[in-house]
Amino acid sequence: MGIPGHGSNGETVNTEGTDHATDPDFEALAHSPVLAELAVLVRQLTGLRMALNTLEVTEIRLPRETGKGSPLCELVGATEQGYARCRACDRLHHGRAAARQKALLYTCHAGFLDLAVPIFVDGRHVATLSSGQVLPEPPSKESASRLYERVSGLPIPEKAYTGEGRCGDAAVRTGDEPCRP
């Protein structure tokens, strides 16, 4: 079961299904060519994708040409419960970063390292840049098994995480190479 709008590239993803008015400062950032260029540079330099999120992570803007995320994160996000966990985790940590008024590196519910960078305009928090989906340790069958334990309650086959030649071995890749069936 896929989540509507999840994983789309270069478009607005409204994760709550509401049509609320978006902050004009958020809109200006979302349409900024500087932000789009930054996202491409981050991708080229680190292999990581970057997104711009509203305060409650109800809208996520994925700048064009930044590619897909981690294949394992895509598996988690493709389930309704996993997607809800991802959004709740992002809301919690993005809020913590905003309260501290500085970037926050954290471990997400699925065990990956993520980064939240709050953006303030005239002293007001208007958005959060996010990036991550990075393994906390080198890929191995053992590390894949540890990650799988964190999401074992989701309808994801264990082989998708730990099978040889599958996502378990490609977990640190940036999603450019899809998992093999």
mmCIF file of C-alpha atoms in Angstrom:
data_model
loop_
_atom_site.group_PDB
_atom_site.id
_atom_site.type_symbol
_atom_site.label_atom_id
_atom_site.label_comp_id
_atom_site.label_asym_id
_atom_site.label_seq_id
_atom_site.Cartn_x
_atom_site.Cartn_y
_atom_site.Cartn_z
ATOM 1 C CA MET A 1 0.000 0.000 0.000
ATOM 2 C CA GLY A 2 1.559 3.294 -1.039
ATOM 3 C CA ILE A 3 0.973 6.609 0.654
ATOM 4 C CA PRO A 4 -0.441 9.330 -1.640
ATOM 5 C CA GLY A 5 2.225 11.854 -2.542
ATOM 6 C CA HIS A 6 4.989 10.042 -0.641
ATOM 7 C CA GLY A 7 8.258 9.850 -2.482
ATOM 8 C CA SER A 8 7.239 12.327 -5.153
ATOM 9 C CA ASN A 9 10.035 14.429 -6.552
ATOM 10 C CA GLY A 10 9.824 18.161 -7.121
ATOM 11 C CA GLU A 11 6.314 18.736 -5.842
ATOM 12 C CA THR A 12 4.350 19.591 -2.750
ATOM 13 C CA VAL A 13 3.487 16.634 -0.584
ATOM 14 C CA ASN A 14 0.563 17.395 1.737
ATOM 15 C CA THR A 15 0.853 14.611 4.304
ATOM 16 C CA GLU A 16 -2.281 15.437 6.273
ATOM 17 C CA GLY A 17 -4.744 15.915 3.412
ATOM 18 C CA THR A 18 -5.659 19.467 4.417
ATOM 19 C CA ASP A 19 -5.721 22.600 2.279
ATOM 20 C CA HIS A 20 -4.350 25.067 4.820
ATOM 21 C CA ALA A 21 -2.872 28.395 3.800
ATOM 22 C CA THR A 22 0.902 28.128 3.718
ATOM 23 C CA ASP A 23 3.100 30.754 5.316
ATOM 24 C CA PRO A 24 4.332 33.259 2.680
ATOM 25 C CA ASP A 25 7.896 32.953 4.023
ATOM 26 C CA PHE A 26 7.706 29.185 3.573
ATOM 27 C CA GLU A 27 6.433 29.672 0.023
ATOM 28 C CA ALA A 28 9.272 32.071 -0.751
ATOM 29 C CA LEU A 29 11.800 29.498 0.497
ATOM 30 C CA ALA A 30 10.098 26.673 -1.390
ATOM 31 C CA HIS A 31 10.366 28.579 -4.672
ATOM 32 C CA SER A 32 13.853 29.944 -4.040
ATOM 33 C CA PRO A 33 16.372 29.082 -6.749
ATOM 34 C CA VAL A 34 19.062 29.326 -4.049
ATOM 35 C CA LEU A 35 17.386 26.540 -2.046
ATOM 36 C CA ALA A 36 17.048 24.405 -5.172
ATOM 37 C CA GLU A 37 20.729 24.938 -5.964
ATOM 38 C CA LEU A 38 21.681 24.121 -2.365
ATOM 39 C CA ALA A 39 19.692 20.863 -2.532
ATOM 40 C CA VAL A 40 21.494 19.840 -5.716
ATOM 41 C CA LEU A 41 24.897 20.708 -4.213
ATOM 42 C CA VAL A 42 24.143 18.755 -1.029
ATOM 43 C CA ARG A 43 23.181 15.772 -3.179
ATOM 44 C CA GLN A 44 26.329 16.047 -5.317
ATOM 45 C CA LEU A 45 28.677 16.494 -2.357
ATOM 46 C CA THR A 46 27.172 14.020 0.111
ATOM 47 C CA GLY A 47 24.797 11.807 -1.841
ATOM 48 C CA LEU A 48 22.021 12.890 0.535
ATOM 49 C CA ARG A 49 18.640 14.296 -0.371
ATOM 50 C CA MET A 50 17.363 17.472 1.279
ATOM 51 C CA ALA A 51 13.761 18.563 1.860
ATOM 52 C CA LEU A 52 12.003 21.703 3.085
ATOM 53 C CA ASN A 53 9.292 21.003 5.671
ATOM 54 C CA THR A 54 6.495 23.108 7.144
ATOM 55 C CA LEU A 55 6.460 23.455 10.923
ATOM 56 C CA GLU A 56 4.154 20.512 11.548
ATOM 57 C CA VAL A 57 5.625 18.475 8.670
ATOM 58 C CA THR A 58 2.257 18.686 6.915
ATOM 59 C CA GLU A 59 3.879 19.810 3.680
ATOM 60 C CA ILE A 60 7.219 18.695 2.373
ATOM 61 C CA ARG A 61 8.856 20.273 -0.645
ATOM 62 C CA LEU A 62 11.320 18.054 -2.415
ATOM 63 C CA PRO A 63 13.561 20.140 -4.660
ATOM 64 C CA ARG A 64 13.871 18.760 -8.168
ATOM 65 C CA GLU A 65 16.849 16.736 -9.313
ATOM 66 C CA THR A 66 17.783 15.498 -5.845
ATOM 67 C CA GLY A 67 16.869 11.862 -6.460
ATOM 68 C CA LYS A 68 15.301 9.251 -4.263
ATOM 69 C CA GLY A 69 16.007 8.567 -0.617
ATOM 70 C CA SER A 70 17.242 5.414 1.052
ATOM 71 C CA PRO A 71 15.642 2.253 -0.344
ATOM 72 C CA LEU A 72 15.054 1.024 3.210
ATOM 73 C CA CYS A 73 13.351 4.285 4.210
ATOM 74 C CA GLU A 74 11.183 4.003 1.127
ATOM 75 C CA LEU A 75 10.084 0.530 2.269
ATOM 76 C CA VAL A 76 9.152 1.891 5.716
ATOM 77 C CA GLY A 77 7.381 4.939 4.277
ATOM 78 C CA ALA A 78 5.387 2.804 1.854
ATOM 79 C CA THR A 79 3.407 1.343 4.771
ATOM 80 C CA GLU A 80 0.680 3.408 6.402
ATOM 81 C CA GLN A 81 1.973 2.783 9.940
ATOM 82 C CA GLY A 82 5.597 3.374 8.930
ATOM 83 C CA TYR A 83 4.707 6.602 7.173
ATOM 84 C CA ALA A 84 2.835 7.809 10.274
ATOM 85 C CA ARG A 85 5.835 6.935 12.460
ATOM 86 C CA CYS A 86 8.160 8.844 10.126
ATOM 87 C CA ARG A 87 5.999 11.987 10.216
ATOM 88 C CA ALA A 88 5.587 11.819 14.018
ATOM 89 C CA CYS A 89 9.335 11.361 14.495
ATOM 90 C CA ASP A 90 10.091 14.260 12.153
ATOM 91 C CA ARG A 91 7.575 16.537 13.913
ATOM 92 C CA LEU A 92 9.102 15.746 17.319
ATOM 93 C CA HIS A 93 12.708 16.329 16.301
ATOM 94 C CA HIS A 94 12.035 19.300 14.029
ATOM 95 C CA GLY A 95 10.240 20.910 16.993
ATOM 96 C CA ARG A 96 13.229 20.205 19.246
ATOM 97 C CA ALA A 97 15.599 21.761 16.710
ATOM 98 C CA ALA A 98 13.386 24.859 16.471
ATOM 99 C CA ALA A 99 13.156 25.174 20.268
ATOM 100 C CA ARG A 100 16.967 25.024 20.500
ATOM 101 C CA GLN A 101 17.302 27.302 17.465
ATOM 102 C CA LYS A 102 20.035 25.141 16.003
ATOM 103 C CA ALA A 103 20.552 22.067 13.872
ATOM 104 C CA LEU A 104 19.808 18.694 15.446
ATOM 105 C CA LEU A 105 21.280 15.340 14.450
ATOM 106 C CA TYR A 106 19.035 12.526 15.681
ATOM 107 C CA THR A 107 18.269 8.846 15.271
ATOM 108 C CA CYS A 108 14.858 8.290 13.712
ATOM 109 C CA HIS A 109 12.356 5.640 14.778
ATOM 110 C CA ALA A 110 13.755 3.248 12.160
ATOM 111 C CA GLY A 111 17.362 3.660 13.339
ATOM 112 C CA PHE A 112 18.730 5.993 10.659
ATOM 113 C CA LEU A 113 20.568 9.244 11.324
ATOM 114 C CA ASP A 114 18.619 12.327 10.264
ATOM 115 C CA LEU A 115 19.295 16.056 10.452
ATOM 116 C CA ALA A 116 16.839 18.891 11.111
ATOM 117 C CA VAL A 117 17.889 22.515 10.520
ATOM 118 C CA PRO A 118 15.300 25.115 11.559
ATOM 119 C CA ILE A 119 14.986 28.239 9.410
ATOM 120 C CA PHE A 120 14.008 31.522 11.035
ATOM 121 C CA VAL A 121 12.834 34.702 9.305
ATOM 122 C CA ASP A 122 12.746 37.833 11.463
ATOM 123 C CA GLY A 123 13.015 35.652 14.581
ATOM 124 C CA ARG A 124 10.093 33.432 13.554
ATOM 125 C CA HIS A 125 10.492 29.737 12.736
ATOM 126 C CA VAL A 126 9.060 29.284 9.235
ATOM 127 C CA ALA A 127 10.446 25.960 8.005
ATOM 128 C CA THR A 128 12.880 23.151 8.667
ATOM 129 C CA LEU A 129 15.433 21.730 6.254
ATOM 130 C CA SER A 130 15.860 18.006 6.652
ATOM 131 C CA SER A 131 18.278 15.441 5.364
ATOM 132 C CA GLY A 132 19.610 12.086 6.395
ATOM 133 C CA GLN A 133 18.505 8.480 6.065
ATOM 134 C CA VAL A 134 22.084 7.504 6.898
ATOM 135 C CA LEU A 135 23.075 4.223 8.513
ATOM 136 C CA PRO A 136 24.609 4.643 11.971
ATOM 137 C CA GLU A 137 27.218 1.945 11.240
ATOM 138 C CA PRO A 138 28.797 0.258 8.208
ATOM 139 C CA PRO A 139 26.448 -2.052 6.297
ATOM 140 C CA SER A 140 26.500 -5.710 7.219
ATOM 141 C CA LYS A 141 23.987 -8.465 7.746
ATOM 142 C CA GLU A 142 24.257 -7.831 11.486
ATOM 143 C CA SER A 143 23.591 -4.095 11.208
ATOM 144 C CA ALA A 144 20.699 -4.785 8.817
ATOM 145 C CA SER A 145 19.224 -7.206 11.368
ATOM 146 C CA ARG A 146 19.501 -4.565 14.102
ATOM 147 C CA LEU A 147 17.720 -2.047 11.880
ATOM 148 C CA TYR A 148 15.043 -4.560 11.012
ATOM 149 C CA GLU A 149 14.321 -5.116 14.723
ATOM 150 C CA ARG A 150 13.286 -1.451 14.943
ATOM 151 C CA VAL A 151 10.655 -1.868 12.200
ATOM 152 C CA SER A 152 9.772 -5.537 12.672
ATOM 153 C CA GLY A 153 6.168 -4.622 13.599
ATOM 154 C CA LEU A 154 5.620 -3.184 10.123
ATOM 155 C CA PRO A 155 4.531 -5.325 7.168
ATOM 156 C CA ILE A 156 8.014 -5.393 5.633
ATOM 157 C CA PRO A 157 9.634 -8.736 4.821
ATOM 158 C CA GLU A 158 12.844 -9.281 6.774
ATOM 159 C CA LYS A 159 14.650 -10.303 3.571
ATOM 160 C CA ALA A 160 14.101 -6.772 2.241
ATOM 161 C CA TYR A 161 16.459 -5.588 4.992
ATOM 162 C CA THR A 162 18.792 -8.523 5.415
ATOM 163 C CA GLY A 163 18.762 -10.554 2.187
ATOM 164 C CA GLU A 164 22.074 -10.932 0.379
ATOM 165 C CA GLY A 165 22.337 -8.700 -2.680
ATOM 166 C CA ARG A 166 19.264 -6.783 -1.596
ATOM 167 C CA CYS A 167 18.618 -3.608 0.375
ATOM 168 C CA GLY A 168 20.563 -4.911 3.373
ATOM 169 C CA ASP A 169 23.747 -4.658 1.343
ATOM 170 C CA ALA A 170 22.764 -1.369 -0.336
ATOM 171 C CA ALA A 171 21.522 0.433 2.768
ATOM 172 C CA VAL A 172 24.133 3.184 2.674
ATOM 173 C CA ARG A 173 23.490 3.953 -0.942
ATOM 174 C CA THR A 174 21.431 6.998 -1.654
ATOM 175 C CA GLY A 175 18.662 5.313 -3.559
ATOM 176 C CA ASP A 176 20.150 5.734 -7.012
ATOM 177 C CA GLU A 177 20.196 1.961 -7.304
ATOM 178 C CA PRO A 178 16.820 0.454 -6.471
ATOM 179 C CA CYS A 179 16.501 -2.732 -4.469
ATOM 180 C CA ARG A 180 16.444 -5.818 -6.635
ATOM 181 C CA PRO A 181 13.289 -7.956 -6.548
#
